[in-house]
mmCIF file of C-alpha atoms in Angstrom:
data_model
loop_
_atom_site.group_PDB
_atom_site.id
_atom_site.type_symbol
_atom_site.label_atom_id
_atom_site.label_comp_id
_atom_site.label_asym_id
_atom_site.label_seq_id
_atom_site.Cartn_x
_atom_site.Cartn_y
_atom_site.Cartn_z
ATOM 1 C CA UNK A 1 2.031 18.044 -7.529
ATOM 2 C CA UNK A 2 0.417 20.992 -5.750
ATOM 3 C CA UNK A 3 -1.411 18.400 -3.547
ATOM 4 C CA UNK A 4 2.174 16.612 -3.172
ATOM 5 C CA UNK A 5 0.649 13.719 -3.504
ATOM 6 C CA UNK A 6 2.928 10.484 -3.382
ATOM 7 C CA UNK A 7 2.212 8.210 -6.561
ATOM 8 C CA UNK A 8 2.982 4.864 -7.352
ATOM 9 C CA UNK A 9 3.891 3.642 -11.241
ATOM 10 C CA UNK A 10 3.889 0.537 -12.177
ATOM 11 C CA UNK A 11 5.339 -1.096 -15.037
ATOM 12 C CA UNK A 12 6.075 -4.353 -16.949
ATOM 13 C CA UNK A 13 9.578 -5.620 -17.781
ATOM 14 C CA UNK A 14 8.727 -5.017 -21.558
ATOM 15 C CA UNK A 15 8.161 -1.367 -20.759
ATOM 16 C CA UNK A 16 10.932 1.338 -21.596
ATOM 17 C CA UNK A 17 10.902 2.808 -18.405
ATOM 18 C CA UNK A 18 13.668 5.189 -18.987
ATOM 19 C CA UNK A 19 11.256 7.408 -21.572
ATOM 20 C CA UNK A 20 8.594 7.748 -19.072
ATOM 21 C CA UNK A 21 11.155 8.370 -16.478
ATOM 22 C CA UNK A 22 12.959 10.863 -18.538
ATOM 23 C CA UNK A 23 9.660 12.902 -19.788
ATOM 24 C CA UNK A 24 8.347 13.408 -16.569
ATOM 25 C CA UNK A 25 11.578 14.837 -15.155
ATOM 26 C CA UNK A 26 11.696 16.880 -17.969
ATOM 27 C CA UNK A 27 7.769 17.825 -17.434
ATOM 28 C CA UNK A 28 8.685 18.750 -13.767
ATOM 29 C CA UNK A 29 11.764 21.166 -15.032
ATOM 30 C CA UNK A 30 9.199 23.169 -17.642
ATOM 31 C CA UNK A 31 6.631 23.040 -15.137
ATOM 32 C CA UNK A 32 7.812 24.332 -11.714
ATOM 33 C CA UNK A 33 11.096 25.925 -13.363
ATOM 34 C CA UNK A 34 13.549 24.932 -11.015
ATOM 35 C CA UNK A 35 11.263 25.407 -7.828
ATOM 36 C CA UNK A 36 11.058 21.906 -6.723
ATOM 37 C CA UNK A 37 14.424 20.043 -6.273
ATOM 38 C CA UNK A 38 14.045 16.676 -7.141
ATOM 39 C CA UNK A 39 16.086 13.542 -5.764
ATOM 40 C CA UNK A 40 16.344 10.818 -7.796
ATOM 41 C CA UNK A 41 16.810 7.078 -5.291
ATOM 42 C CA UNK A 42 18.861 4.688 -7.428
ATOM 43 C CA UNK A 43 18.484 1.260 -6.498
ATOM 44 C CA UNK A 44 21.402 -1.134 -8.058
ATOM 45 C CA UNK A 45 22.036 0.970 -10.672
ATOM 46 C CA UNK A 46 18.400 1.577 -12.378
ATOM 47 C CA UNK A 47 19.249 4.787 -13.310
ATOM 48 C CA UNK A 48 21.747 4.394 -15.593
ATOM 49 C CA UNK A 49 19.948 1.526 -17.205
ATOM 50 C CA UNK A 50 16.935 3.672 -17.770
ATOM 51 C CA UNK A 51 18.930 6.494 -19.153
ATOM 52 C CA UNK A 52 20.408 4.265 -21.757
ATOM 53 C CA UNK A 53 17.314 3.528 -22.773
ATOM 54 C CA UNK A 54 15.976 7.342 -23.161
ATOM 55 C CA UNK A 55 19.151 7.882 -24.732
ATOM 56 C CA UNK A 56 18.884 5.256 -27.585
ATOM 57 C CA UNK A 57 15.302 6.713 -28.179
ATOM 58 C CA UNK A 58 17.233 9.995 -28.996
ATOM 59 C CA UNK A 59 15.932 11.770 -25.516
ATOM 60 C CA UNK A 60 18.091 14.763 -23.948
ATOM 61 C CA UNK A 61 19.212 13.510 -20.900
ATOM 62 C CA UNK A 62 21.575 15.718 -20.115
ATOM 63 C CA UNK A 63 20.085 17.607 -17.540
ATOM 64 C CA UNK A 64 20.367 14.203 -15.294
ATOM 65 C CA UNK A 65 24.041 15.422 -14.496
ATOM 66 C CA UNK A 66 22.794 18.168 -11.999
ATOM 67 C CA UNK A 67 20.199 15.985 -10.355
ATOM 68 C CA UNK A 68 20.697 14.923 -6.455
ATOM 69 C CA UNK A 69 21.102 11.200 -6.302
ATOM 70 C CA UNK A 70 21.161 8.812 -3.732
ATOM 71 C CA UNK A 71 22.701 5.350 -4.893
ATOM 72 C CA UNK A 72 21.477 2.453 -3.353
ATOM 73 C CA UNK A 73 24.077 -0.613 -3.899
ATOM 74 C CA UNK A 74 25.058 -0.668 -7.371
ATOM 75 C CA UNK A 75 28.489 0.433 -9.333
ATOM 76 C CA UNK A 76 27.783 3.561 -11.839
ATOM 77 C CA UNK A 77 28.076 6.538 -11.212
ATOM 78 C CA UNK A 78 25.601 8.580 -12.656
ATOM 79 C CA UNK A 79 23.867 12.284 -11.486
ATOM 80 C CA UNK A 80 25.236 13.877 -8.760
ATOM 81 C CA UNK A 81 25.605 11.357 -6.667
ATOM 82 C CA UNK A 82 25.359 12.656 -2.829
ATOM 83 C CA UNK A 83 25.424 9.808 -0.287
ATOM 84 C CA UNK A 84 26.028 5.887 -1.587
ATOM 85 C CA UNK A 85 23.937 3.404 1.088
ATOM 86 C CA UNK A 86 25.203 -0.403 0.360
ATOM 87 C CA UNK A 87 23.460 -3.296 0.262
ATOM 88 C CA UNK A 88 22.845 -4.335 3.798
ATOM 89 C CA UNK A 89 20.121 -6.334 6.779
ATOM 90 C CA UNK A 90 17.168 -4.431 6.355
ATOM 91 C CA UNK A 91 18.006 -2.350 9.655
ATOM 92 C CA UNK A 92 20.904 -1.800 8.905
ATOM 93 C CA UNK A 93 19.608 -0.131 4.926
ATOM 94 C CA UNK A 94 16.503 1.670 6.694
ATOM 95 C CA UNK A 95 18.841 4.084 9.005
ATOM 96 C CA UNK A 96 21.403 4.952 6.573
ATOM 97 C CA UNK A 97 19.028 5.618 3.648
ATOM 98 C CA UNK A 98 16.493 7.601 5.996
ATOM 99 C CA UNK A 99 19.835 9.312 7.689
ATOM 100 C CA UNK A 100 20.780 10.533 3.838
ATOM 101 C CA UNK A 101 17.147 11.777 2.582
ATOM 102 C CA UNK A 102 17.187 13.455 5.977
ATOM 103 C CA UNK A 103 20.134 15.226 5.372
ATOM 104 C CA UNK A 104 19.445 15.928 2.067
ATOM 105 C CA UNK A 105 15.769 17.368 2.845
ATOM 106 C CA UNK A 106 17.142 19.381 5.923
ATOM 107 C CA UNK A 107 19.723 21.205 4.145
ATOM 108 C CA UNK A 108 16.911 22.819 1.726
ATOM 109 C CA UNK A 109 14.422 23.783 4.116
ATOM 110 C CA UNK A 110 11.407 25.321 3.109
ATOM 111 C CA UNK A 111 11.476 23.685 -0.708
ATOM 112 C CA UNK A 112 9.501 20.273 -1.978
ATOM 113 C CA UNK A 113 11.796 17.536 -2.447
ATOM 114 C CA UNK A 114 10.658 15.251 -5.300
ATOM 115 C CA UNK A 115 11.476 11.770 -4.742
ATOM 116 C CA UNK A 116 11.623 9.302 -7.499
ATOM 117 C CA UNK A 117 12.630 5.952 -6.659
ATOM 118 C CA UNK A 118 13.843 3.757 -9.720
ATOM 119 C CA UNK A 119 14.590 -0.095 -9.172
ATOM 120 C CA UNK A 120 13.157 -0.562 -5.598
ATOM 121 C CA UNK A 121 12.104 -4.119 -6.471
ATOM 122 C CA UNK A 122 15.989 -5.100 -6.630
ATOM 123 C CA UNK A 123 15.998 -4.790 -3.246
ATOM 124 C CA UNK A 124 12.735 -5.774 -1.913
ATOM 125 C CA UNK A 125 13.749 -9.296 -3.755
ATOM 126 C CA UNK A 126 16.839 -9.249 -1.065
ATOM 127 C CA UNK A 127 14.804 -8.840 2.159
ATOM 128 C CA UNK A 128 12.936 -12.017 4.144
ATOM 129 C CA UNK A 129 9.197 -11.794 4.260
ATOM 130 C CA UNK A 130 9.184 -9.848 7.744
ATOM 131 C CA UNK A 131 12.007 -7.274 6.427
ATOM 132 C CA UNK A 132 9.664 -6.928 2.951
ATOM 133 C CA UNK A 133 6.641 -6.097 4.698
ATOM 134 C CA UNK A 134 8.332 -3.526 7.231
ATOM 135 C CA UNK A 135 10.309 -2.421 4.041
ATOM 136 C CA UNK A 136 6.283 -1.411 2.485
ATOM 137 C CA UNK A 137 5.132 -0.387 5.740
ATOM 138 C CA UNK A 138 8.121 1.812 6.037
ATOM 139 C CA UNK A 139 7.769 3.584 2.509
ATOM 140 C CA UNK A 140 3.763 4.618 3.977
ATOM 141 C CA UNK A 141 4.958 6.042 7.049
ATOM 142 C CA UNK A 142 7.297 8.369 4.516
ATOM 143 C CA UNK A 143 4.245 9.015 2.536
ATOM 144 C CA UNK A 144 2.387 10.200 5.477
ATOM 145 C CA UNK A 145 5.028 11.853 7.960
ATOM 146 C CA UNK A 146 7.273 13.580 5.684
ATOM 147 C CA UNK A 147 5.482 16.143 3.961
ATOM 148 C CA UNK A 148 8.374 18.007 2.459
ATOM 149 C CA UNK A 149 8.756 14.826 0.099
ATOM 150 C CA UNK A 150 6.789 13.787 -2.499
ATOM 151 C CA UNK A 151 7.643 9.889 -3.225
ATOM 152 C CA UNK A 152 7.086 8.661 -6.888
ATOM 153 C CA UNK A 153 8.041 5.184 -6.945
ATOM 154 C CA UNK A 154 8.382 3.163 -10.330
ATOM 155 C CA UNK A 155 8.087 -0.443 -9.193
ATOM 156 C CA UNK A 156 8.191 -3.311 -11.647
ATOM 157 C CA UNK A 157 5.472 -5.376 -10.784
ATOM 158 C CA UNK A 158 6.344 -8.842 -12.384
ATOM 159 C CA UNK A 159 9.653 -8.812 -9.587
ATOM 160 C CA UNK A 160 7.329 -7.722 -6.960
ATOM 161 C CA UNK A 161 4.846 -10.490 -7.388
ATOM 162 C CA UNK A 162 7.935 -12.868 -7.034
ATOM 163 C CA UNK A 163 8.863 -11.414 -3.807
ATOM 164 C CA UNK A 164 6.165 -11.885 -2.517
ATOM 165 C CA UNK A 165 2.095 -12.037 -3.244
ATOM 166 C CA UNK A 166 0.919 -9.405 -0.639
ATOM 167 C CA UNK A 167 3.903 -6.825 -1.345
ATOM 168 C CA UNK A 168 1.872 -5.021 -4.555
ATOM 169 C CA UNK A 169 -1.287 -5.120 -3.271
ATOM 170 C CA UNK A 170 0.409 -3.643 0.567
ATOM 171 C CA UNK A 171 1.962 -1.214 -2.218
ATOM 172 C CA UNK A 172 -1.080 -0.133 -3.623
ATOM 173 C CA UNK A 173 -2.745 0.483 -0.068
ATOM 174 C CA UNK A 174 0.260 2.529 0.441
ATOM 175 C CA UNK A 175 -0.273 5.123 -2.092
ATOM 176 C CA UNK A 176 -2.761 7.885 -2.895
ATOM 177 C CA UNK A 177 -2.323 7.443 -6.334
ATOM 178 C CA UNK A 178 -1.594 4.176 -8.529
ATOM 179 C CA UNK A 179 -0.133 4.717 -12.345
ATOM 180 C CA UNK A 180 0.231 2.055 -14.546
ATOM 181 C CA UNK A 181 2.430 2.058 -17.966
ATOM 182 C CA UNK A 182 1.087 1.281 -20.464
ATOM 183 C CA UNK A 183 2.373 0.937 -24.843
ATOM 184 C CA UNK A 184 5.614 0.156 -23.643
ATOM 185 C CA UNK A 185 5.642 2.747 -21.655
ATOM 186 C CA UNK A 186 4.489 5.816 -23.923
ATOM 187 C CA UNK A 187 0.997 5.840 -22.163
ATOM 188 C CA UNK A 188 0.006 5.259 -18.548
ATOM 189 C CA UNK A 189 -3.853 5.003 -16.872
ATOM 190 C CA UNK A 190 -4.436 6.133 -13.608
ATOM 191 C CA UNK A 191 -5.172 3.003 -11.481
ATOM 192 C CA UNK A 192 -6.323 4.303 -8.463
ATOM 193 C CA UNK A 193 -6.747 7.751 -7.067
ATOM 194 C CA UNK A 194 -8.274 9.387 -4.317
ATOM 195 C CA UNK A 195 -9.115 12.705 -6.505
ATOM 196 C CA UNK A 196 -12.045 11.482 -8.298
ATOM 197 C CA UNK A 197 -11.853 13.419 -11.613
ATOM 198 C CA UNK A 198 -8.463 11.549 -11.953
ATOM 199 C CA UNK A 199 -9.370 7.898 -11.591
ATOM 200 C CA UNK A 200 -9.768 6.093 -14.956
ATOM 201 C CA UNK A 201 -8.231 8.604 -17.295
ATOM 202 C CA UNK A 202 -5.939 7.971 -19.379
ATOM 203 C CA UNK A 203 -3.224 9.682 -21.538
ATOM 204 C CA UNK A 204 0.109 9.612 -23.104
ATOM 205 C CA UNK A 205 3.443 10.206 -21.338
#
């Protein structure tokens, strides 16, 4: 985090993503004590699914209420939820989701926005091959140009792969650092990294 650098975590649909979700917000709050905001990007209501989850495995998730969200299609409500962007043409998605982190980032100058995207795959399923691959080659320019936001981006990888066979891989280029879950989602390895010291180690959630 004090490199802000941009991480991708993947996971498996037997995974409970909403404890590793939950425990690393929760790391974040002890860590930096409120002096990174963080955003949370709900894609067709992931969010809620993956707090149900925490919550059945008897996780506080309480602080979730004050957290900036931006819903991306989807029904529930949950978070503070800031700007709603529906499902639309890829062009069409791009400006008004970029116009709402925008808006969101610009109004708290000066402070790291944390980024975590939950449920991105939902849409990358809805796009055509040419609107997937901008959609990827879209998220790196973020990564690169914006460097008030650091982007951690839980992707499931078996909905990925049936997207499309190049999208992960594109993905992983993408990223500085690659996670991936691991004991059902109590453990993670560290994929891919370009700190050294970090690649190959692993460690619980």
């Amino acid at each position: 985090m004090s490199r802000r650098t941009s991480a991708l975590i993947e996971h498996t649909s037997e995974d409970i993503v909403g404890y590793a979700f939950c425990k690393f917000l929760q790391e974040v709050r002890d860590r930096y004590n409120g002096s990174m905001d963080v955003v949370v990007t709900d894609f067709v209501d992931a969010l809620p699914v993956y707090l149900h989850q925490a919550e059945l495995l008897g996780l506080d998730v309480g602080f979730i209420s004050n957290i900036s969200v931006i819903k991306v299609g989807g029904k529930l409500n949950v978070g503070n939820v800031l700007y709603k962007v529906p499902i639309s043409p890829y062009p069409v998605y791009k400006t008004r989701y970029e116009d709402a982190l925008s808006k969101i980032v610009e109004s708290r100058a000066g402070r790291v926005q944390l980024n975590v995207q939950l449920g991105i795959e939902m849409v990358m399923n809805l796009f055509d091959r040419k609107e997937l691959i901008e959609q990827i080659h879209d998220i790196g320019r973020q990564i690169i140009q914006n460097k008030d936001v650091i982007n951690v981006v839980f992707v499931n990888v078996e909905a990925v792969e049936r997207a499309s066979p190049e999208a992960l891989p594109l993905l992983r280029v993408m990223f500085p650092m690659v996670l991936k879950l691991r004991g059902g989602g109590e453990t993670f390895t560290v994929r891919k990294s370009v700190f050294p010291r970090l690649r190959g180690i692993s460690g619980e959630v």
